[in-house]
CSV table of C-alpha atoms in Angstrom, one decimal:
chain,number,residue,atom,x,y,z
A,1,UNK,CA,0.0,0.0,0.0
A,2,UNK,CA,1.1,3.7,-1.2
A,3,UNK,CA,1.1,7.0,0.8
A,4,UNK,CA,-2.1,9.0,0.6
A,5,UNK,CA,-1.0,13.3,0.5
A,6,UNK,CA,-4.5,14.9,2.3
A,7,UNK,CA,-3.9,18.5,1.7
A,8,UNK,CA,-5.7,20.5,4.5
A,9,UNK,CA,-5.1,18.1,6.8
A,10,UNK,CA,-5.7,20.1,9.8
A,11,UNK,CA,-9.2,21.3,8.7
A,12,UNK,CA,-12.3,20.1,9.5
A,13,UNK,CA,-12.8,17.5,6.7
A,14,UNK,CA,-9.3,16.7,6.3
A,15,UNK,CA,-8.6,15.9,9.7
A,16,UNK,CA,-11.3,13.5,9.8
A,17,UNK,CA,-10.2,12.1,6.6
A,18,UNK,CA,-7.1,11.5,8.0
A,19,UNK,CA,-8.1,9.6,10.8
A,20,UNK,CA,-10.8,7.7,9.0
A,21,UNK,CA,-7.4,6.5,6.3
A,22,UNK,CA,-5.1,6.1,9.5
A,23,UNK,CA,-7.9,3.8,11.0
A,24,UNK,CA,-7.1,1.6,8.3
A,25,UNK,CA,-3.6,1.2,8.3
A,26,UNK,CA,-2.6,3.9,4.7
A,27,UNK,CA,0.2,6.0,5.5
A,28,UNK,CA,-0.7,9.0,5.4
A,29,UNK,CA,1.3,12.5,4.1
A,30,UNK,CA,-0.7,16.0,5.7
A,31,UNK,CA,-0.1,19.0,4.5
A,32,UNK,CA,-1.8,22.6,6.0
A,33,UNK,CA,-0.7,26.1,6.4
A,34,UNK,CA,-2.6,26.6,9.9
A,35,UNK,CA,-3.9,30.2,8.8
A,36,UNK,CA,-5.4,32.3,11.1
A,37,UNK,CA,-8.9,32.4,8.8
A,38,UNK,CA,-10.2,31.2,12.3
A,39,UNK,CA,-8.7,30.6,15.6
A,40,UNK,CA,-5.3,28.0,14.7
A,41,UNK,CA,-5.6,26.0,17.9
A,42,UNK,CA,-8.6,24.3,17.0
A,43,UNK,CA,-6.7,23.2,14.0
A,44,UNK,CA,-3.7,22.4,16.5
A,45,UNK,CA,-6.2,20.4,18.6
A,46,UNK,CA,-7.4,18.1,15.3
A,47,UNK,CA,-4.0,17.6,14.3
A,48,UNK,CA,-2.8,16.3,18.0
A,49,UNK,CA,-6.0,14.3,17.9
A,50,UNK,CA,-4.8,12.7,14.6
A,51,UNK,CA,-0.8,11.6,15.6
A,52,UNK,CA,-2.2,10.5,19.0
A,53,UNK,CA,-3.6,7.5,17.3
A,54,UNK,CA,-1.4,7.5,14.3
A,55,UNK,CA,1.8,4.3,14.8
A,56,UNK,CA,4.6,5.6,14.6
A,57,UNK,CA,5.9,6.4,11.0
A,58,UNK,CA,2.3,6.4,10.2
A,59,UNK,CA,0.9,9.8,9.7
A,60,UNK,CA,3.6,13.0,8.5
A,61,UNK,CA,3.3,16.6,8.9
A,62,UNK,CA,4.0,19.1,6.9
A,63,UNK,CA,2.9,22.8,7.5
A,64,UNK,CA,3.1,24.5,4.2
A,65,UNK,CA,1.4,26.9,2.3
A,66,UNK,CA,-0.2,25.2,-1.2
A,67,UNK,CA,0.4,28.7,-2.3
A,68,UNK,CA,4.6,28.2,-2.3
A,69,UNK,CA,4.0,26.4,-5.6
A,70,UNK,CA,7.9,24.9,-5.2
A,71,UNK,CA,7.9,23.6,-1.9
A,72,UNK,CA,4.7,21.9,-2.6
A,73,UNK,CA,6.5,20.2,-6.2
A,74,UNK,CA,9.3,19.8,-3.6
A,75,UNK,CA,7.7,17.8,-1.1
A,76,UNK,CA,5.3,15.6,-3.7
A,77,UNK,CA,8.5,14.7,-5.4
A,78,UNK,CA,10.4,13.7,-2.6
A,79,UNK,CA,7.7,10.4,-1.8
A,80,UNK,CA,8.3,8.0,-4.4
A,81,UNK,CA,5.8,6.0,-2.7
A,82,UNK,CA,2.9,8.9,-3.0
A,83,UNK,CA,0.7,6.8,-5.4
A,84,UNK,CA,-2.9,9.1,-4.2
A,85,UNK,CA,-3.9,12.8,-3.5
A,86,UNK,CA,-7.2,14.3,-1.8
A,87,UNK,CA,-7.1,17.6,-2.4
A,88,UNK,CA,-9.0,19.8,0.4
A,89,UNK,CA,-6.9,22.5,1.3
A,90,UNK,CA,-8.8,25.5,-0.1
A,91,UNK,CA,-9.6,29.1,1.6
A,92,UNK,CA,-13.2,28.7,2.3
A,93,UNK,CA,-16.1,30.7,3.0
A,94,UNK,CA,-18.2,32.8,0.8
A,95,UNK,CA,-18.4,36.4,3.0
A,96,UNK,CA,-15.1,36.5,4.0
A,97,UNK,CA,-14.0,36.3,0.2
A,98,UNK,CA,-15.9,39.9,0.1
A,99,UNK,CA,-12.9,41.3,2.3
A,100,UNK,CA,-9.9,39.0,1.3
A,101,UNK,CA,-10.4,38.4,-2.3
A,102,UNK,CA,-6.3,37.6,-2.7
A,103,UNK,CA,-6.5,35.2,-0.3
A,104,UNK,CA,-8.8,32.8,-2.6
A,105,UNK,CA,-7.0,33.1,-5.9
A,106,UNK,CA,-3.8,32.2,-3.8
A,107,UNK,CA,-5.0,28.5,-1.8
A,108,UNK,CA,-7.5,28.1,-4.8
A,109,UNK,CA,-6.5,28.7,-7.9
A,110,UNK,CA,-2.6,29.0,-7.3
A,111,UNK,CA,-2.8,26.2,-4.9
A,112,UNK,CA,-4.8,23.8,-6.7
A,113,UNK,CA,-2.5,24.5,-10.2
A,114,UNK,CA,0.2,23.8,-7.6
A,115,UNK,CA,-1.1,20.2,-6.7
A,116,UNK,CA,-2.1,19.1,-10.3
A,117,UNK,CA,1.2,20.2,-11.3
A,118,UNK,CA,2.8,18.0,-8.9
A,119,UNK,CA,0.4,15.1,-9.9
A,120,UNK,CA,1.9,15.9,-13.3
A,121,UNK,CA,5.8,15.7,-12.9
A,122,UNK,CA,5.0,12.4,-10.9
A,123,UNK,CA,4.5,10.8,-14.6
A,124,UNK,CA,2.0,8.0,-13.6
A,125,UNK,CA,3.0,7.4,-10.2
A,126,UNK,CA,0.0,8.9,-8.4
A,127,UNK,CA,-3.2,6.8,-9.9
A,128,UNK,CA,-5.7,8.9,-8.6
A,129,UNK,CA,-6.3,12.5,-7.3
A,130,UNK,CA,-9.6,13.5,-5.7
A,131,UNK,CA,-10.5,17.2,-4.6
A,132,UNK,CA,-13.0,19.3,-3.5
A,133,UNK,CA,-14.9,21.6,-5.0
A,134,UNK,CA,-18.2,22.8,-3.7
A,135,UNK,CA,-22.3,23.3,-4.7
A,136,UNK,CA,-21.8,27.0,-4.4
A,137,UNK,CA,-20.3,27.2,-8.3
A,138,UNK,CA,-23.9,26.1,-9.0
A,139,UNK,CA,-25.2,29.9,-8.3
A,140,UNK,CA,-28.1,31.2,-7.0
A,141,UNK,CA,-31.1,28.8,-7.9
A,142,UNK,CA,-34.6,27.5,-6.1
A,143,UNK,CA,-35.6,25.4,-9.0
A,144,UNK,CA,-35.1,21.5,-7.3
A,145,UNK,CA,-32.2,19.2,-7.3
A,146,UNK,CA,-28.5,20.5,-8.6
A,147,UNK,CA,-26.9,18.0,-11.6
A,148,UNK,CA,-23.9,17.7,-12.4
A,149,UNK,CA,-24.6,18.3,-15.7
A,150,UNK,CA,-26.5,21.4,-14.8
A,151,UNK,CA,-24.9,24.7,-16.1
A,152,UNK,CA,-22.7,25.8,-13.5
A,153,UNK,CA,-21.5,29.5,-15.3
A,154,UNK,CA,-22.6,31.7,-13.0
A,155,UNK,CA,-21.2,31.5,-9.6
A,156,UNK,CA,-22.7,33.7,-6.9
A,157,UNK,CA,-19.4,34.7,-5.1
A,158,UNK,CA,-15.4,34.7,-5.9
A,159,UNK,CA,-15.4,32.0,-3.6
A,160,UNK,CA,-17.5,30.2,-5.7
A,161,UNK,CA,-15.5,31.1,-8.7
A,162,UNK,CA,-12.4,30.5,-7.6
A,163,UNK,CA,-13.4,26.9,-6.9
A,164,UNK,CA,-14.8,26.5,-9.9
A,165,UNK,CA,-11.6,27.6,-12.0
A,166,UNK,CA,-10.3,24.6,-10.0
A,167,UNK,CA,-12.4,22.3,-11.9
A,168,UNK,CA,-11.7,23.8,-14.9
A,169,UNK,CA,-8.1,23.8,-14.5
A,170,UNK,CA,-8.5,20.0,-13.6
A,171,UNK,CA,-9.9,19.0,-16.5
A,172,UNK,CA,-7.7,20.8,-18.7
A,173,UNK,CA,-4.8,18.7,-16.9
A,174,UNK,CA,-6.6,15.3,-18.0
A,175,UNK,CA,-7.4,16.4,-21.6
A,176,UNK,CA,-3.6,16.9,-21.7
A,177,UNK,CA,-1.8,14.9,-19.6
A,178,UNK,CA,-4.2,11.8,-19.0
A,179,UNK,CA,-4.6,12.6,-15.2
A,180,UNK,CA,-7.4,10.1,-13.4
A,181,UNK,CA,-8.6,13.1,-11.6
A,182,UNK,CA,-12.6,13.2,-9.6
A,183,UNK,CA,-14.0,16.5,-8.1
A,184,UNK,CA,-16.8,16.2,-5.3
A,185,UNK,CA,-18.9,19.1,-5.0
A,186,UNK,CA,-20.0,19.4,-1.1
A,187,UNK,CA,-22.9,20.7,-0.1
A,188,UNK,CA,-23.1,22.4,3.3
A,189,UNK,CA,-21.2,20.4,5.7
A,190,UNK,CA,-21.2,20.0,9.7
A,191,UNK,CA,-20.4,17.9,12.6
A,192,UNK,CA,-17.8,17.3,15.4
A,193,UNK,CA,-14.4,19.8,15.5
A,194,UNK,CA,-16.3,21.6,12.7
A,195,UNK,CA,-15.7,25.0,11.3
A,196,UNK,CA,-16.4,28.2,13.4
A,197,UNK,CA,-17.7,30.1,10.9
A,198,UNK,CA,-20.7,28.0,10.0
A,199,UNK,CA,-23.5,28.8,10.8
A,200,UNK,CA,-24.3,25.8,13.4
A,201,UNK,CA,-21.3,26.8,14.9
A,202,UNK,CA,-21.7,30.0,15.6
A,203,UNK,CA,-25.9,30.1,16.7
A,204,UNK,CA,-24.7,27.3,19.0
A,205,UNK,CA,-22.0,29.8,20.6
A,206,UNK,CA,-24.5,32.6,20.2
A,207,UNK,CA,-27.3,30.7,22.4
A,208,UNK,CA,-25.5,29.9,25.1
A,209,UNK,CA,-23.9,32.9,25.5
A,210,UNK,CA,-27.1,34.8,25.5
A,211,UNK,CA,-26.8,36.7,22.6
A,212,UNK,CA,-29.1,37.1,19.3
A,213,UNK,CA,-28.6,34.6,16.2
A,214,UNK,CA,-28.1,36.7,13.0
A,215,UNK,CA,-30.4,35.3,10.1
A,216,UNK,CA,-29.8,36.1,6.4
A,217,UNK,CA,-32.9,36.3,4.1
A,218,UNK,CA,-34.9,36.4,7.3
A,219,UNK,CA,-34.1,32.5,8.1
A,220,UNK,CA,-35.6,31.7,4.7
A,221,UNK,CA,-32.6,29.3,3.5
A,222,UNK,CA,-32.6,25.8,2.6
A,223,UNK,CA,-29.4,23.9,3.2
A,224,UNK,CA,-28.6,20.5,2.2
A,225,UNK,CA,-26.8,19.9,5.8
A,226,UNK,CA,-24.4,16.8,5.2
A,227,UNK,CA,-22.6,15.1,8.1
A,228,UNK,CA,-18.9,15.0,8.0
A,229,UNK,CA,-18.9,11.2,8.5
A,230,UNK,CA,-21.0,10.6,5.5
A,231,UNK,CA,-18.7,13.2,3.4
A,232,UNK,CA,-15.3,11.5,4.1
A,233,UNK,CA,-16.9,7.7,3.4
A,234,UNK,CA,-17.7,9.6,0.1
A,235,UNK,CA,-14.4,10.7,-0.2
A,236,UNK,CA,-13.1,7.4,0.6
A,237,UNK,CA,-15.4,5.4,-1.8
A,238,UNK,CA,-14.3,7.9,-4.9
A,239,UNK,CA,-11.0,7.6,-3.5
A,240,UNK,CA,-10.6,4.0,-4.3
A,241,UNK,CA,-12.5,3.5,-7.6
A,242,UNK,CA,-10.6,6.0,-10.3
A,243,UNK,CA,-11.8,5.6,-13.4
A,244,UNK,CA,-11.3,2.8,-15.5
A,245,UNK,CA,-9.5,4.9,-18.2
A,246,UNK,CA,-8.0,8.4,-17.7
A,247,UNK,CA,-11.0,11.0,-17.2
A,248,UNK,CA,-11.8,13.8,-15.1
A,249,UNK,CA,-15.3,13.3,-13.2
A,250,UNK,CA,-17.7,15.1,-11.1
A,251,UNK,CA,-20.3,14.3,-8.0
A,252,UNK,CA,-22.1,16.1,-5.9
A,253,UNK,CA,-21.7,14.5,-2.1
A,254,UNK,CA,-24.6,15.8,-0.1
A,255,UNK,CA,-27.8,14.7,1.8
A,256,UNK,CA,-30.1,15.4,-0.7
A,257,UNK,CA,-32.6,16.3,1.3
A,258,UNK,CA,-32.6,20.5,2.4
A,259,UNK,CA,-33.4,21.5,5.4
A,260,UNK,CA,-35.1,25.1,6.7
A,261,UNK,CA,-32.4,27.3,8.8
A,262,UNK,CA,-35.4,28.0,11.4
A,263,UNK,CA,-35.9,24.4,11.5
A,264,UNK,CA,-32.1,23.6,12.1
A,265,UNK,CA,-32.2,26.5,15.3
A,266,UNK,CA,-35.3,25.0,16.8
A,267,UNK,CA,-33.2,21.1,16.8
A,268,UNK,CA,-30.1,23.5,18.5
A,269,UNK,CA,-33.0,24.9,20.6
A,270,UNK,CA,-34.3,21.2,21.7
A,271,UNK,CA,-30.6,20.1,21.9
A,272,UNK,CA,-29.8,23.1,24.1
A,273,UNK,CA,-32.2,24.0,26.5
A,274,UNK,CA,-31.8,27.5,25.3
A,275,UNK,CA,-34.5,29.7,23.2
A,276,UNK,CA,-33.0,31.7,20.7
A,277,UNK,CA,-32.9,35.3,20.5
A,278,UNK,CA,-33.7,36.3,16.7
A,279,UNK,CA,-32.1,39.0,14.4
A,280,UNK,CA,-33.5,38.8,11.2
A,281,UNK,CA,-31.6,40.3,8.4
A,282,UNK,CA,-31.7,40.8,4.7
A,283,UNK,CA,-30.0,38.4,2.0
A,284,UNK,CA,-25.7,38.7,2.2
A,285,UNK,CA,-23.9,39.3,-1.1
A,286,UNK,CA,-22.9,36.2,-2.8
A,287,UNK,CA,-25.2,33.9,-0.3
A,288,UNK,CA,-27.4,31.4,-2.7
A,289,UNK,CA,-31.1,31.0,-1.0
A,290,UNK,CA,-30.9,27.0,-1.6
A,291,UNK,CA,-28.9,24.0,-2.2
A,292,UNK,CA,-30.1,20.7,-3.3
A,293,UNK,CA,-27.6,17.7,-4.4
A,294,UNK,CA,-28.6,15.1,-7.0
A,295,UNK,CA,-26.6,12.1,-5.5
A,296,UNK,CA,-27.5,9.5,-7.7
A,297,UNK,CA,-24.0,9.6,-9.7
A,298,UNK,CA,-22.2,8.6,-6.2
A,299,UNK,CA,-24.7,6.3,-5.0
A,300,UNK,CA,-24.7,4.9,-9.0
A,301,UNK,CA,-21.2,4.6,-9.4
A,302,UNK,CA,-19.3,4.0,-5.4
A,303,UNK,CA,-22.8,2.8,-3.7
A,304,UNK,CA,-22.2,5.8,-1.3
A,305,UNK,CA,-25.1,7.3,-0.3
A,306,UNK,CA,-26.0,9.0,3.1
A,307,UNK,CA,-27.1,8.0,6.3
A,308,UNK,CA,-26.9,11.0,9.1
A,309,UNK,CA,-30.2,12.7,9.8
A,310,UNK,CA,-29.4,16.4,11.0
A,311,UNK,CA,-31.4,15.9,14.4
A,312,UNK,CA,-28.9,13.1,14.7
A,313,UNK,CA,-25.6,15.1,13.1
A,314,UNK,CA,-26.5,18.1,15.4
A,315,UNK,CA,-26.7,16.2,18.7
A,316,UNK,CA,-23.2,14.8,17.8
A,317,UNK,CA,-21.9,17.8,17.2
A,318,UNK,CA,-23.6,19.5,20.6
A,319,UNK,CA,-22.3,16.5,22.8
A,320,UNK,CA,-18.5,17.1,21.1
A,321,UNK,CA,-19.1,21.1,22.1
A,322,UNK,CA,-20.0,20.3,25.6
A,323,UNK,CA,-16.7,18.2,25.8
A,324,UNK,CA,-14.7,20.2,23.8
A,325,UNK,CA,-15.2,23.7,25.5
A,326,UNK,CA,-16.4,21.8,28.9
């Protein structure tokens, strides 16, 4: 068995990622930057999570910027036995691209050139790359389920765009160099040692500190809330089928099944014991009203499909708070 490089290693997906691979037995190559887009330590905490239950030799760090396009060719050519690549270090978030635009085109377009590159010059050795991408390149729509083959020209937000030069740029690597390359588009997702600027995150820190929850378009967004556990066994399962010949493909990975924001604050009210206070506020600039995944291509082609409820993902991710922050 090969080496497995999971970029992003110390974010929320990528960490569990990692552990899910290190449970069993791949060696496994992480790679992260540990920017201060939110606070480090909880991306400190993930990673000493992760070599706690690594064996030794098992699990390398290396903190790096996918931006430093050379150190990143540097360090994918110095593991001969690097045979795959997941692909998840990205800056992410669609408001915070309004004030840090740069920051985007760096991890995301820069970044991702950086890895495909390196796939590249390793001339066969690496079988299979997977990355993310996500369901905000398909733009602002309300009309039922997103396809993959659905137009997806008109992204809502750089963020958006930015990851969806990604895909283009990893197709035009397979159309030229033969690269088995898939790109999962997630939808929306949460649970345990998640991100702190979701929105979960931060009405569950809003509650029980007493203070309002803010809600864009008045609470009236859908979400296709996807549990972390279900995203990295569908990471896993494209993971280990690549195509049979070289071709760059594309999923959704989501729940397929959207959810009301007011309905996802009254389960954190339940789950609580706290009524939320209420700040209704207009629609944010390059927000989307809805997401909706088709899933049919994953469950099709790797049998994934998922299996998390969000009553059920929610009270995971309450009982790790409670632990977590004590």
């Amino acid at each position: 068995m090969g080496q497995v490089l999971v970029t992003g290693a110390a974010g929320f997906i990528g960490a569990h990622l990692c552990q899910a691979l290190l449970a069993r037995g791949e060696q496994v190559i992480g790679l992260d930057n540990l920017n201060p887009y939110y606070d480090p330590k909880l991306k400190e905490a993930r990673l000493a999570a992760l070599t706690g239950k690594a064996r030794p030799g098992q699990f390398a760090f290396h903190r790096l910027d996918l931006s430093d396009q050379d150190s990143v060719l540097a360090l994918m050519a110095a593991h001969p036995g690097l045979d795959r690549v997941v692909h998840l270090g990205a800056q992410a978030g669609v408001r915070w691209s309004l004030q840090a635009p740069f920051a985007y085109t760096a991890a995301n377009v820069t970044g991702t050139l950086a890895i495909l590159e390196g796939v590249r010059r390793a001339e066969g050795r690496i079988g299979h790359t997977v990355y993310a991408s996500t369901s905000s390149v398909y733009g602002s729509r309300t009309d039922g389920a997103f396809r993959e083959s659905d137009c997806a020209d008109r992204p809502a937000s750089l963020y958006a765009a930015t990851k969806l030069a990604g895909e283009l740029m990893a197709k035009s690597y397979t159309d030229l160099y033969r690269l088995n390359l898939t790109g999962l588009r997630f939808f929306t997702v949460y649970g345990p040692w998640g991100r702190p600027d979701m929105a979960y995150w931060l009405f569950t820190e809003a509650m029980l500190q007493g203070r309002p929850i803010r809600l864009f378009n008045e609470g009236r967004m859908r979400r296709d809330f996807t549990y972390v556990d279900d995203i990295v066994a569908g990471v896993v399962a494209a993971l280990d089928n690549p195509p049979a010949t070289p071709a760059h493909r594309l999923y959704n990975i989501g729940n397929s099944h959207p959810e009301e924001l007011l309905d996802m604050v009254a389960m954190l009210e339940e789950l609580l014991g706290v009524t939320a206070k209420r700040e209704l506020l207009p629609m944010q600039p390059g927000d989307v009203p809805a997401t909706f995944a088709d899933v049919s291509a994953m469950q099709r082609d790797f049998g994934w499909r998922p299996t998390t409820d969000l009553r059920t993902g929610l009270g995971r991710f309450v009982a790790w708070w409670r632990g977590y922050f004590g």
